[in-house]
Tab-separated table of C-alpha atoms in Angstrom:
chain	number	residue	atom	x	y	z
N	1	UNK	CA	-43.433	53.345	63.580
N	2	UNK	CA	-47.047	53.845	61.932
N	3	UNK	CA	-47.543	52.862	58.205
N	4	UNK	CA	-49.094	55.366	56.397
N	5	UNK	CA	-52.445	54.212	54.170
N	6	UNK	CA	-50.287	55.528	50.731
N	7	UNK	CA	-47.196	53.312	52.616
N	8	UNK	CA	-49.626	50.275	52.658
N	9	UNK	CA	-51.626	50.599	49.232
N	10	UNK	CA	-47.839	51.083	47.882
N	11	UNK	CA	-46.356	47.610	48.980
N	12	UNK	CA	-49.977	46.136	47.885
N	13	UNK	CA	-49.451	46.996	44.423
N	14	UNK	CA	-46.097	46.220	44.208
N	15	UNK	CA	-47.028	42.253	45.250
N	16	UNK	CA	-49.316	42.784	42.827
N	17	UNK	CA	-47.277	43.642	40.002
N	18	UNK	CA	-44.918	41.148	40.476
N	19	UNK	CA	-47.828	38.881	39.922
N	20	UNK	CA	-49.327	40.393	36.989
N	21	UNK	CA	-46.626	40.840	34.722
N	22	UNK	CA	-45.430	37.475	33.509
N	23	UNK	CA	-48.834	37.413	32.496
N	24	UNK	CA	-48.974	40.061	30.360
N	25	UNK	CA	-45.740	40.114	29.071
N	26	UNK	CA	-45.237	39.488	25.122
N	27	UNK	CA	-47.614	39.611	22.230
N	28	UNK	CA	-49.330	37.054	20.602
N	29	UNK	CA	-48.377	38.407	17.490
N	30	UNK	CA	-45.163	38.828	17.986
N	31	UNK	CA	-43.342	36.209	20.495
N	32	UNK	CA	-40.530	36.689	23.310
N	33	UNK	CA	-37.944	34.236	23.250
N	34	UNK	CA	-38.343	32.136	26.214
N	35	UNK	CA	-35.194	32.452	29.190
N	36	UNK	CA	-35.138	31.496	32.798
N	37	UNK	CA	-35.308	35.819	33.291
N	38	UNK	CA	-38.929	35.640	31.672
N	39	UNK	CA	-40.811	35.201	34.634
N	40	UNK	CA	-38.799	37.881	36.691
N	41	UNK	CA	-40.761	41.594	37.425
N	42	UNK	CA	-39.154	43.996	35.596
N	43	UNK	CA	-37.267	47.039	37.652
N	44	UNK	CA	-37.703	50.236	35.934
N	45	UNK	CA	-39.417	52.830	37.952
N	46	UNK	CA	-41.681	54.603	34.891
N	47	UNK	CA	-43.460	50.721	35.079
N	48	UNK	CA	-43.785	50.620	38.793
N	49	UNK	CA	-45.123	53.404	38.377
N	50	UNK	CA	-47.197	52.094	35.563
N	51	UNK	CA	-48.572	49.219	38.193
N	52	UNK	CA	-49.145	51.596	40.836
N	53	UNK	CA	-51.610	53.472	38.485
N	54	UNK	CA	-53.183	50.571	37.445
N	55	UNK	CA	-53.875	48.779	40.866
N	56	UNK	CA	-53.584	51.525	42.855
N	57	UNK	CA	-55.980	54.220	42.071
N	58	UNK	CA	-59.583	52.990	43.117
N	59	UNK	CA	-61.031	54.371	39.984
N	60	UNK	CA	-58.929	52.138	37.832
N	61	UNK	CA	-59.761	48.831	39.859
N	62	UNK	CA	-62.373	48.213	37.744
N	63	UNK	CA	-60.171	48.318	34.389
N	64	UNK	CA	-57.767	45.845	36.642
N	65	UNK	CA	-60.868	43.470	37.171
N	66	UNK	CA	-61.688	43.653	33.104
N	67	UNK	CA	-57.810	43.330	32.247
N	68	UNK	CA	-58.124	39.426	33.656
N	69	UNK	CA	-61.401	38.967	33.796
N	70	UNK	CA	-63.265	40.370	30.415
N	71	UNK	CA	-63.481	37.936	27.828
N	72	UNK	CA	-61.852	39.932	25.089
N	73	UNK	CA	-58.724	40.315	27.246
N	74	UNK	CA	-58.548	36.631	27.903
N	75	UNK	CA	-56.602	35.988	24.629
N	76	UNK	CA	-54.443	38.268	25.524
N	77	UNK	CA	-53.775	36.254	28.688
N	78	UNK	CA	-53.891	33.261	26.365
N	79	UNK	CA	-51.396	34.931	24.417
N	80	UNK	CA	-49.190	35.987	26.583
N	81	UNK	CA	-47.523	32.818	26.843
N	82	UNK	CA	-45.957	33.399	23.549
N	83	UNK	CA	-45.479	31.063	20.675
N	84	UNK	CA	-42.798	29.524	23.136
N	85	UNK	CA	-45.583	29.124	26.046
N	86	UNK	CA	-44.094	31.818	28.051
N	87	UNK	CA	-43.179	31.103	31.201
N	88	UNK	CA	-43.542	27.427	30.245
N	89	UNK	CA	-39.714	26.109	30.863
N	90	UNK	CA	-38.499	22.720	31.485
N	91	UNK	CA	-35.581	23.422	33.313
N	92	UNK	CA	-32.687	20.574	32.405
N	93	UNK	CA	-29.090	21.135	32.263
N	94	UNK	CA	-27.067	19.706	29.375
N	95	UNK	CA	-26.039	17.004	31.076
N	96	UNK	CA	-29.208	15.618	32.493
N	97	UNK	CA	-31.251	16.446	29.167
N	98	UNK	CA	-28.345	14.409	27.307
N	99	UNK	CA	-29.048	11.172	30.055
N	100	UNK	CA	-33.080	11.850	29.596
N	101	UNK	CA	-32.372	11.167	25.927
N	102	UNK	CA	-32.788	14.305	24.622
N	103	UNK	CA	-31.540	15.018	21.102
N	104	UNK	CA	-30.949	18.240	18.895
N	105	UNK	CA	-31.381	18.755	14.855
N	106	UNK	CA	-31.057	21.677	13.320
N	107	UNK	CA	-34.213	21.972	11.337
N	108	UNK	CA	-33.909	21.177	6.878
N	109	UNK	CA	-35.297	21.123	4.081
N	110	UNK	CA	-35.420	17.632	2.520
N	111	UNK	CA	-38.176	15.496	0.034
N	112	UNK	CA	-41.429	14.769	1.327
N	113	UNK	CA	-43.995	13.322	-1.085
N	114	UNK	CA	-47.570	11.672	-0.827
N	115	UNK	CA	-48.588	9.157	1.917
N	116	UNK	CA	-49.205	5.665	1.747
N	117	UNK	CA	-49.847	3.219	3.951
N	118	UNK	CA	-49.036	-0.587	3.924
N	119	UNK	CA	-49.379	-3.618	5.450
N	120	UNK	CA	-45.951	-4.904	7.038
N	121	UNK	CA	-44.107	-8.182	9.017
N	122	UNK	CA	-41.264	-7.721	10.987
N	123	UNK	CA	-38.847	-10.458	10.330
N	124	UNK	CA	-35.125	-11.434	11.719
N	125	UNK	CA	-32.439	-9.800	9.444
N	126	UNK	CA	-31.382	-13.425	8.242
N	127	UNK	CA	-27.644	-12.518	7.892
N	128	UNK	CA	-27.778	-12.287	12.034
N	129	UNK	CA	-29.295	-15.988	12.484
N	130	UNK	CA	-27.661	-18.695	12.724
N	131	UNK	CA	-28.844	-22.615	12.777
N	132	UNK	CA	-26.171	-24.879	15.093
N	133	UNK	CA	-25.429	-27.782	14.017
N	134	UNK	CA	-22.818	-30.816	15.323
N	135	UNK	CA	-19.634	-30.800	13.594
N	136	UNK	CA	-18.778	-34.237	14.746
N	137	UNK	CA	-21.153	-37.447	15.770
N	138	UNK	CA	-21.510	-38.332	19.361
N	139	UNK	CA	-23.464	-37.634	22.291
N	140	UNK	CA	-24.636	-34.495	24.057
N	141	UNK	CA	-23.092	-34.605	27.261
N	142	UNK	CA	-23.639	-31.507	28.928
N	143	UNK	CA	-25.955	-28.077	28.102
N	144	UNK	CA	-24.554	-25.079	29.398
N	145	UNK	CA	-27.487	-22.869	27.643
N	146	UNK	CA	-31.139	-22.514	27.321
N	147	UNK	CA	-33.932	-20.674	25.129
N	148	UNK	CA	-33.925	-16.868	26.220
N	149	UNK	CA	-30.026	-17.183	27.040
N	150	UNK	CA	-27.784	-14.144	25.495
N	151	UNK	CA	-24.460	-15.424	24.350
N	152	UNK	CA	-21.536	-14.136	22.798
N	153	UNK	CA	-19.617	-15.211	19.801
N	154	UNK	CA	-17.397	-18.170	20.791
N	155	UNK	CA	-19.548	-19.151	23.855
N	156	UNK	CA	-19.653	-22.716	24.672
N	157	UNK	CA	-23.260	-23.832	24.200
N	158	UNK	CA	-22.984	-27.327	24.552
N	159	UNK	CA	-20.605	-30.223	24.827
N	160	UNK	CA	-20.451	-33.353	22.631
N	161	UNK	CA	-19.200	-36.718	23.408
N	162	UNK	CA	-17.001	-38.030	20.068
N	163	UNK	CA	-15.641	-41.381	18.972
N	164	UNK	CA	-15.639	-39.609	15.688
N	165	UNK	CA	-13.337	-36.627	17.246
N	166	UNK	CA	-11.106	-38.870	19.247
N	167	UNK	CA	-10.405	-41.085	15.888
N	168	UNK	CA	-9.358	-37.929	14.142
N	169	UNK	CA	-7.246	-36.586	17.013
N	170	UNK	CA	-5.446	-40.358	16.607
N	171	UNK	CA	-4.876	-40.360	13.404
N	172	UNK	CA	-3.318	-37.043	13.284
N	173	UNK	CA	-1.254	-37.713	16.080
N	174	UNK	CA	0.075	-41.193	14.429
N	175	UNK	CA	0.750	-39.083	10.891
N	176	UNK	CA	2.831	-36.592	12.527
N	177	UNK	CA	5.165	-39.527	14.128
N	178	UNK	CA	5.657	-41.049	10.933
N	179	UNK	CA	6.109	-37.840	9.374
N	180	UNK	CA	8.441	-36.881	12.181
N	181	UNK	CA	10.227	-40.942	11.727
N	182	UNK	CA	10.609	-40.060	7.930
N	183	UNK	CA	12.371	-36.860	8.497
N	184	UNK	CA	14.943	-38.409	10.420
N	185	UNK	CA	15.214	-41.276	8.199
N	186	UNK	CA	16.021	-39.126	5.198
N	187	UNK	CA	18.230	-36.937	7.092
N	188	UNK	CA	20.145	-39.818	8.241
N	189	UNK	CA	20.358	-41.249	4.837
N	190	UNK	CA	21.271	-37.823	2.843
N	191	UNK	CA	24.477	-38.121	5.032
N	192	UNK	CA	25.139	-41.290	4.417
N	193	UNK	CA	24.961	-40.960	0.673
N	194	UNK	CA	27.641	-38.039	0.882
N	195	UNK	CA	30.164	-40.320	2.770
N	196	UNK	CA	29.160	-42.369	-0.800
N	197	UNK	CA	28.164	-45.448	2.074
N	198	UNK	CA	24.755	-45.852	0.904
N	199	UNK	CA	23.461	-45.973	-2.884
N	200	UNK	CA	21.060	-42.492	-4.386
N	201	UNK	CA	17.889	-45.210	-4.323
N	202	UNK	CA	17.823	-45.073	-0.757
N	203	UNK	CA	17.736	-41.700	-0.708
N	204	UNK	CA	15.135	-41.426	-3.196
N	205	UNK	CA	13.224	-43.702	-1.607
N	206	UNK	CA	13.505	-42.261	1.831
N	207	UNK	CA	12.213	-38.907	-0.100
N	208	UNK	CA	9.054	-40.530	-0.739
N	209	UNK	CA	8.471	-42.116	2.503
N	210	UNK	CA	9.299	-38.747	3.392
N	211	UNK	CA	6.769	-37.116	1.167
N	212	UNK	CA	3.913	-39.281	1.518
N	213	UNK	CA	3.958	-38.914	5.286
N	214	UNK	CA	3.995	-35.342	5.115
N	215	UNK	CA	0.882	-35.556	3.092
N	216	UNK	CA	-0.941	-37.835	5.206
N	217	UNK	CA	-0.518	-35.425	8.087
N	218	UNK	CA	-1.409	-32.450	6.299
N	219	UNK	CA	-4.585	-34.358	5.397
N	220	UNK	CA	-5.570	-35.305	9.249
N	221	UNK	CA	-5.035	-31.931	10.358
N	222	UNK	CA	-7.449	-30.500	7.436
N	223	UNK	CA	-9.728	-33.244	9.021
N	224	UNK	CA	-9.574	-31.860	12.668
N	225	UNK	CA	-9.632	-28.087	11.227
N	226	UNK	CA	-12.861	-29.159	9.451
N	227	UNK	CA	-14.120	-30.107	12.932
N	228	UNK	CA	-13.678	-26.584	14.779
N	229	UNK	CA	-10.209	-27.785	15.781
N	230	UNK	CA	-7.644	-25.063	15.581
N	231	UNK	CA	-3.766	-24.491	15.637
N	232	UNK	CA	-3.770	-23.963	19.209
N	233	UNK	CA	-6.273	-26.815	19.958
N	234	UNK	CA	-3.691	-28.896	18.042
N	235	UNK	CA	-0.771	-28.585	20.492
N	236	UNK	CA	-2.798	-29.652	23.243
N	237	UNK	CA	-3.971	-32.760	21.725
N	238	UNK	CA	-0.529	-34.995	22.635
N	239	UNK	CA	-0.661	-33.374	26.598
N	240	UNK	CA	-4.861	-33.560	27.490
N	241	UNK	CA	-5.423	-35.881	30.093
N	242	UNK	CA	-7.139	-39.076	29.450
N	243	UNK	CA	-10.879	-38.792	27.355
N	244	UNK	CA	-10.814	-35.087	26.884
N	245	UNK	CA	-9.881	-35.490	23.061
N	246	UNK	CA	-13.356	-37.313	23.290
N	247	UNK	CA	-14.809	-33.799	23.896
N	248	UNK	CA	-16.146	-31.691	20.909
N	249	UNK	CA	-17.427	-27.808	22.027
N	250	UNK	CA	-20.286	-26.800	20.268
N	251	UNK	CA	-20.011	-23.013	20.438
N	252	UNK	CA	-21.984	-19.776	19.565
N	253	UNK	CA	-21.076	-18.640	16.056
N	254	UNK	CA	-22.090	-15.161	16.475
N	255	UNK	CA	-23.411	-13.109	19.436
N	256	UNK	CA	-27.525	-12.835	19.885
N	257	UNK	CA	-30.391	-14.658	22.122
N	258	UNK	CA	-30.952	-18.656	21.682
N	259	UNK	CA	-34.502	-18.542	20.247
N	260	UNK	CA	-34.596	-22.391	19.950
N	261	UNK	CA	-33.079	-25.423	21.543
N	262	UNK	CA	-33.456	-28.856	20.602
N	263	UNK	CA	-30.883	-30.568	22.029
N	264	UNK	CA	-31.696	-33.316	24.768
N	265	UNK	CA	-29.253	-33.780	27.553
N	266	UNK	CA	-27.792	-37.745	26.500
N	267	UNK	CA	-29.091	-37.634	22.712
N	268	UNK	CA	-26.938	-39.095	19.426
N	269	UNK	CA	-26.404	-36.272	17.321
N	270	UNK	CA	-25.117	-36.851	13.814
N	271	UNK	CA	-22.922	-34.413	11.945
N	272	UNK	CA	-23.173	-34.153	8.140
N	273	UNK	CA	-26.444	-35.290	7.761
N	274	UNK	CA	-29.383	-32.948	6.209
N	275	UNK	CA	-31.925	-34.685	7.714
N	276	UNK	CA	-30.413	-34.010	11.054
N	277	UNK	CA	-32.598	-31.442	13.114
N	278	UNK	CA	-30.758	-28.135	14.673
N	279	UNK	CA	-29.998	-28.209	17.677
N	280	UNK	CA	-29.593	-24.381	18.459
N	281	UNK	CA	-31.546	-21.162	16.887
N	282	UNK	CA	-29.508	-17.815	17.541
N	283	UNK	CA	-30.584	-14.822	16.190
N	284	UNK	CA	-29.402	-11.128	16.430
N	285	UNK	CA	-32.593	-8.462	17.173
N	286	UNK	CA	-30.595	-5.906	17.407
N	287	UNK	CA	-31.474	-5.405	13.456
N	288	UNK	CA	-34.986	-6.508	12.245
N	289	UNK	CA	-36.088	-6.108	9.173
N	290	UNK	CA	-39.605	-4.579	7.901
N	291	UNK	CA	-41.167	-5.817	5.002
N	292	UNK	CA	-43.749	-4.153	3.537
N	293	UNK	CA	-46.275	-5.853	1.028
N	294	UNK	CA	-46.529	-3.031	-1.971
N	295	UNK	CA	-49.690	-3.754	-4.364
N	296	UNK	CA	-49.106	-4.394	-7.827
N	297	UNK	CA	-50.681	-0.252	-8.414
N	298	UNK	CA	-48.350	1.322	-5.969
N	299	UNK	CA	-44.653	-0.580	-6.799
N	300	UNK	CA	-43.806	2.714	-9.512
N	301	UNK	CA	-44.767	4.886	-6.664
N	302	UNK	CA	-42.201	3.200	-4.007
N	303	UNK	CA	-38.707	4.435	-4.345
N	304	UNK	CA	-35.365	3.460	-2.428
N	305	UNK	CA	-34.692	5.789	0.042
N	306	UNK	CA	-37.982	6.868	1.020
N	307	UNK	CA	-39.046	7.954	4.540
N	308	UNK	CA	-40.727	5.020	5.603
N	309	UNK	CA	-42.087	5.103	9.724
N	310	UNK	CA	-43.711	2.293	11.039
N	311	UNK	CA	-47.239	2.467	13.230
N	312	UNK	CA	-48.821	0.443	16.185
N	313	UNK	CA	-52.547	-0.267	15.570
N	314	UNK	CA	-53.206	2.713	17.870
N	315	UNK	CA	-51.734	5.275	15.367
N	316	UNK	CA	-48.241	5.126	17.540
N	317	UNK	CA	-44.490	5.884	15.504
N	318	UNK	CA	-42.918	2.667	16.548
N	319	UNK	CA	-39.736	3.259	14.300
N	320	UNK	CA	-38.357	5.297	11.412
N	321	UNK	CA	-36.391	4.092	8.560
N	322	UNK	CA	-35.961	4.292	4.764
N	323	UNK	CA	-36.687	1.978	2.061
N	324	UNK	CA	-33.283	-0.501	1.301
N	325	UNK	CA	-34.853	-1.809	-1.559
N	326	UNK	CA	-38.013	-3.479	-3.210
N	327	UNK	CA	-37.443	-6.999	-4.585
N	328	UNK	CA	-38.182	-7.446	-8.242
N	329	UNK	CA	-40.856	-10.201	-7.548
N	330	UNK	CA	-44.720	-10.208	-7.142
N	331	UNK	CA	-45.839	-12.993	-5.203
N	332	UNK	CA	-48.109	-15.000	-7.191
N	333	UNK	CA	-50.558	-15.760	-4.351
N	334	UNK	CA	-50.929	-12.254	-2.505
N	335	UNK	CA	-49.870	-10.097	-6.269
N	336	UNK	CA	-47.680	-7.878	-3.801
N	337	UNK	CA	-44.116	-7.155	-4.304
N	338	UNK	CA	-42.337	-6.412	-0.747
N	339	UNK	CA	-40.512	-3.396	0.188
N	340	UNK	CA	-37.720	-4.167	2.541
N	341	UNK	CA	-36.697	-1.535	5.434
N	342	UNK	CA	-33.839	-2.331	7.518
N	343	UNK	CA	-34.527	-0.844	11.304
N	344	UNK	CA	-31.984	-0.493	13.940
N	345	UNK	CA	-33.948	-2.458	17.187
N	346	UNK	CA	-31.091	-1.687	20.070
N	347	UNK	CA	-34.025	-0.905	22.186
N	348	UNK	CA	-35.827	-4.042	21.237
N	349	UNK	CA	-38.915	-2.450	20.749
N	350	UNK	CA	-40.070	-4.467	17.385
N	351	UNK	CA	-40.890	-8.170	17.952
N	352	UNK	CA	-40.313	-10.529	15.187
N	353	UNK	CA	-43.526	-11.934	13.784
N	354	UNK	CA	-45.369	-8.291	14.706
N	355	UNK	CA	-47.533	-6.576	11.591
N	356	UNK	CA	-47.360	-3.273	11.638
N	357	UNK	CA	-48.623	-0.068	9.557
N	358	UNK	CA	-46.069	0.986	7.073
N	359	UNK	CA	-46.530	5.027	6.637
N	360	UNK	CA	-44.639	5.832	3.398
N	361	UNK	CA	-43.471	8.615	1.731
N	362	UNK	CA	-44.429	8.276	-2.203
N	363	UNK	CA	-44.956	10.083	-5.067
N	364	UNK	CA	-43.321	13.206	-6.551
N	365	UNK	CA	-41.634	14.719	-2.629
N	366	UNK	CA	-41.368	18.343	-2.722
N	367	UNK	CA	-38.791	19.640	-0.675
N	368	UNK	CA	-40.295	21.171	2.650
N	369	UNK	CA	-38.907	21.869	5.777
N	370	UNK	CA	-39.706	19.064	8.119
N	371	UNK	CA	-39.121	17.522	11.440
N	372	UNK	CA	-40.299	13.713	12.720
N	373	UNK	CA	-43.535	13.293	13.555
N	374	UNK	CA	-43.048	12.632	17.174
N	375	UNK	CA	-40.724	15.890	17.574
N	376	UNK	CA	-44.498	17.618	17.081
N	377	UNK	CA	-46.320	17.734	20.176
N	378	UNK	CA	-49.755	18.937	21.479
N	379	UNK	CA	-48.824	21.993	24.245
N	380	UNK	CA	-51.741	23.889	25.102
N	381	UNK	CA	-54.076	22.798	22.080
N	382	UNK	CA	-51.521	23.877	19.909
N	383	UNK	CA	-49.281	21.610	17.931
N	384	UNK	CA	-45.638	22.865	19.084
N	385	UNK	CA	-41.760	21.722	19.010
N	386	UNK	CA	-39.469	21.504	21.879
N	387	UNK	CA	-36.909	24.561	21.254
N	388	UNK	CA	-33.672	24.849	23.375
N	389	UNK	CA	-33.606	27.940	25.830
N	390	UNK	CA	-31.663	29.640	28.412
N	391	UNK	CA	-31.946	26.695	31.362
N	392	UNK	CA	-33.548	24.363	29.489
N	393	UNK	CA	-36.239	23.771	26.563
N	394	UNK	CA	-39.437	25.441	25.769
N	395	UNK	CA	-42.627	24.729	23.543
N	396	UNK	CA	-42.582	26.823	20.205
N	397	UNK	CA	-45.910	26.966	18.567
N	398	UNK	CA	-45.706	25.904	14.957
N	399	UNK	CA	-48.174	25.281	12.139
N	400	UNK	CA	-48.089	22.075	10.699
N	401	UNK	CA	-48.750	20.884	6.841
N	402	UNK	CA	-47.982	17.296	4.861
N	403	UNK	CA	-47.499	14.283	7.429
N	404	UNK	CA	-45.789	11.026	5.268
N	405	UNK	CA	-43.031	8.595	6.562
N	406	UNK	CA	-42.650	9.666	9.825
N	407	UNK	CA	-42.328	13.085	8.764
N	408	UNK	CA	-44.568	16.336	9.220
N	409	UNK	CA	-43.949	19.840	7.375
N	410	UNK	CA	-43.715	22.405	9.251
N	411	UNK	CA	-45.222	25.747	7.247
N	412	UNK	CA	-44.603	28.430	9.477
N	413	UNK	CA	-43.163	28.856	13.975
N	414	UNK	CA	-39.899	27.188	12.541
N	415	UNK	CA	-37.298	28.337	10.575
N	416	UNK	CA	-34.128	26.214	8.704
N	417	UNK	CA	-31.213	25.920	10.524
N	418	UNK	CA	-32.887	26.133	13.656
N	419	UNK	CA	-32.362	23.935	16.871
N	420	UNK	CA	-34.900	22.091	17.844
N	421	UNK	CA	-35.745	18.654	19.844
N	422	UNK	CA	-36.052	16.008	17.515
N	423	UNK	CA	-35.930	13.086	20.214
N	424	UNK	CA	-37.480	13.033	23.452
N	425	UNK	CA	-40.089	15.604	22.851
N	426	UNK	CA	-42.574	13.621	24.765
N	427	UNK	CA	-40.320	13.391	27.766
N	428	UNK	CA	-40.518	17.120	27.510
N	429	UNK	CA	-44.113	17.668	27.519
N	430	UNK	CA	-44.958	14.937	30.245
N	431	UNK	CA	-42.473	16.985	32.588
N	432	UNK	CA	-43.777	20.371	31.497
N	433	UNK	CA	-47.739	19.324	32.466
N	434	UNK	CA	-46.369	17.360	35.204
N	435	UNK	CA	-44.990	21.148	36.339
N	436	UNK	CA	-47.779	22.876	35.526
N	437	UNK	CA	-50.243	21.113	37.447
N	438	UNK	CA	-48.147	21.206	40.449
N	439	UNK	CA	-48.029	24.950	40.261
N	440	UNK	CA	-51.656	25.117	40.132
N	441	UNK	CA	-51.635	26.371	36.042
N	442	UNK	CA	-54.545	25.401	34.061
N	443	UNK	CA	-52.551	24.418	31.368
């Protein structure tokens, strides 16, 4: 079977419309939303026909040449990625996006104001800190932890040899016998006193004895309670085998990482006294706190609530927050009242003892529709969001205004209520070039 030269120059063009069209496809003007069909050749016959025209016909290979190669038509080409980058698809299903970290917001209107930016220390949030002390006197027997260690609340952390604890678990022991001997004394003489064999004194008395045992062992048990001993630590005080009521636990009173130990294996520790040094530092970085040192010309501008993100050195978002509050005292050395921000650190990215940039939003805010600053990413030369699509997300070119507290406006590419990728954004763009420059795109 012999292919005719029309046969021939016919499948030519049609290879070469499949090609071409993605390419040309859309306006800049006016965008094409972005689905997984985008970058399929379209099957009506008046546009084959269309291609075969233009790619076909020798006097038109010229204006083929021009169409990709002339400079005016290169925005076109440009363009014809579309404000959503065209064929420019990161293709992640729901649940893969949702383990990449990839999170939605529907786009809002909300305050934006000035920005300023401040000096700032991150600090431990002191009600997750704790400073361990002994709760009885004795001698540190055994160390079951060490700096860096994660422990949870109630975890042993150390164990204390204790005169002091064994004298306590004595006494209470001896104060509920006689309590237990008066008891039975009394009940013995209340009966005796109805059979009218023994005079209401000895009854009275025996109430006393009872009484003032009672009271005694009430008061060694408030001892050993004092001490970290509890109810159910108290029944096995008469049963533990020989020296183990010697033993005090020194345990974890809330869950974090031991920052400091000073505990020596064999050392006298002393309980109750203020001069005593601690022997464990445990602190809880899963909340930091930021605080931000506002000069005396800026405090009226600072409110609570205000977007507040904090900066590397480099210019980097570290973390995003809002002002708690601003303490009503100017420090007399540095004439700076602080601004506190309370940061959620699950990922442990701020460090206690790190100075950041505080970017804050200040001033009279205007309400604008904005997204966070890091949801804004450079695609092409063109500052763009991450927009949800058929099979995945795609770039959407957007024009950007006001940047202040981890915020930017966004003027015009984005409208309110719409979906877009407020977390992971970055993720999206590194596997988008990372794409691109395996297909051989210029991008």
């Amino acid at each position: 079977m012999k292919l005719t030269t029309m046969t021939m120059a016919a499948m030519t063009v049609g290879v070469f419309a499949f090609v071409t069209i993605p390419a040309t496809s859309g306006k800049a003007e006016t965008p094409l939303p972005m689905t997984a069909a985008a970058a399929t050749p379209p099957k009506d016959d008046d546009h084959a026909g269309e291609a075969k025209d233009a790619h076909g016909d020798d006097d038109h290979a010229g204006e083929a040449k021009d169409a990709h190669g002339d400079d005016d038509h290169a925005g076109e080409a440009e363009g014809a990625h579309g404000d959503e980058g065209g064929g420019d698809v990161v293709k992640l299903t729901p649940e893969v996006a949702k383990e990449a970290g990839i999170l939605l917001e529907q786009a809002e209107l909300s305050a934006l104001g000035e920005s300023l930016s401040l000096p700032a220390e991150i600090r431990f949030d002191a009600d997750r800190m704790a400073n361990v002390t002994p709760k009885v006197s004795g001698v540190i027997d055994r160390l079951l932890v060490g700096e860096g260690d994660t422990v949870a609340y109630g975890d042993t952390l150390a164990l204390i040899t204790s005169r002091e604890l064994a004298g306590l678990k004595a006494k209470w022991m001896i104060s509920k016998t006689n309590e237990a001997l008066a008891a039975q004394s009394l009940t013995r003489l209340e009966g005796l006193w109805a059979q009218k064999i023994t005079s209401e004194v000895n009854v009275q008395t025996a109430r006393a004895e009872h009484e003032s045992a009672k009271t005694e062992s009430e008061a060694a048990e408030t001892e050993l309670h004092a001490v970290g001993i509890d109810h159910a630590d108290l029944d096995k005080i008469a049963t533990a085998p020989d020296g183990n009521n010697a033993n005090a636990y020194l345990t974890a009173p809330l869950a974090g990482t031991i920052v400091r130990r000073a505990a020596t294996l064999g050392e006298t520790v002393t309980a109750g006294d203020s001069s005593a040094k601690v022997l464990f530092t445990i602190v809880d970085d899963s909340v930091v706190w930021a605080d931000i040192a506002v000069y005396k010309q800026d405090i009226s501008r600072v409110r609570i609530g205000a977007p507040v993100a904090l900066k590397s050195d480099a210019g980097d978002v570290i973390a995003q927050s809002t002002v708690a509050f601003v303490l009503p005292v100017i420090d007399e050395v540095s004439r700076t009242a602080t601004a506190r921000v309370i940061i959620d650190n699950s990922d442990r990215t701020l460090t206690p003892g790190q100075f950041v940039i505080a970017d804050l939003s200040v001033g009279n805010a205007a309400e604008v529709l904005r997204v966070p600053q890091s949801a804004v990413q450079l695609v092409e030369n063109r500052p763009s969001v991450f927009v949800p699509v058929d099979g995945g997300f795609a770039p959407l070119a957007v024009m950007v205004g006001t940047t202040a507290g981890g915020y930017v406006e966004i003027r015009t590419g984005l409208e309110e209520g719409d979906l877009f990728v407020s977390d992971g954004a970055f993720t999206l763009k590194a596997q988008l070039e990372k794409d691109a420059f395996g297909d051989g795109h210029g991008h």
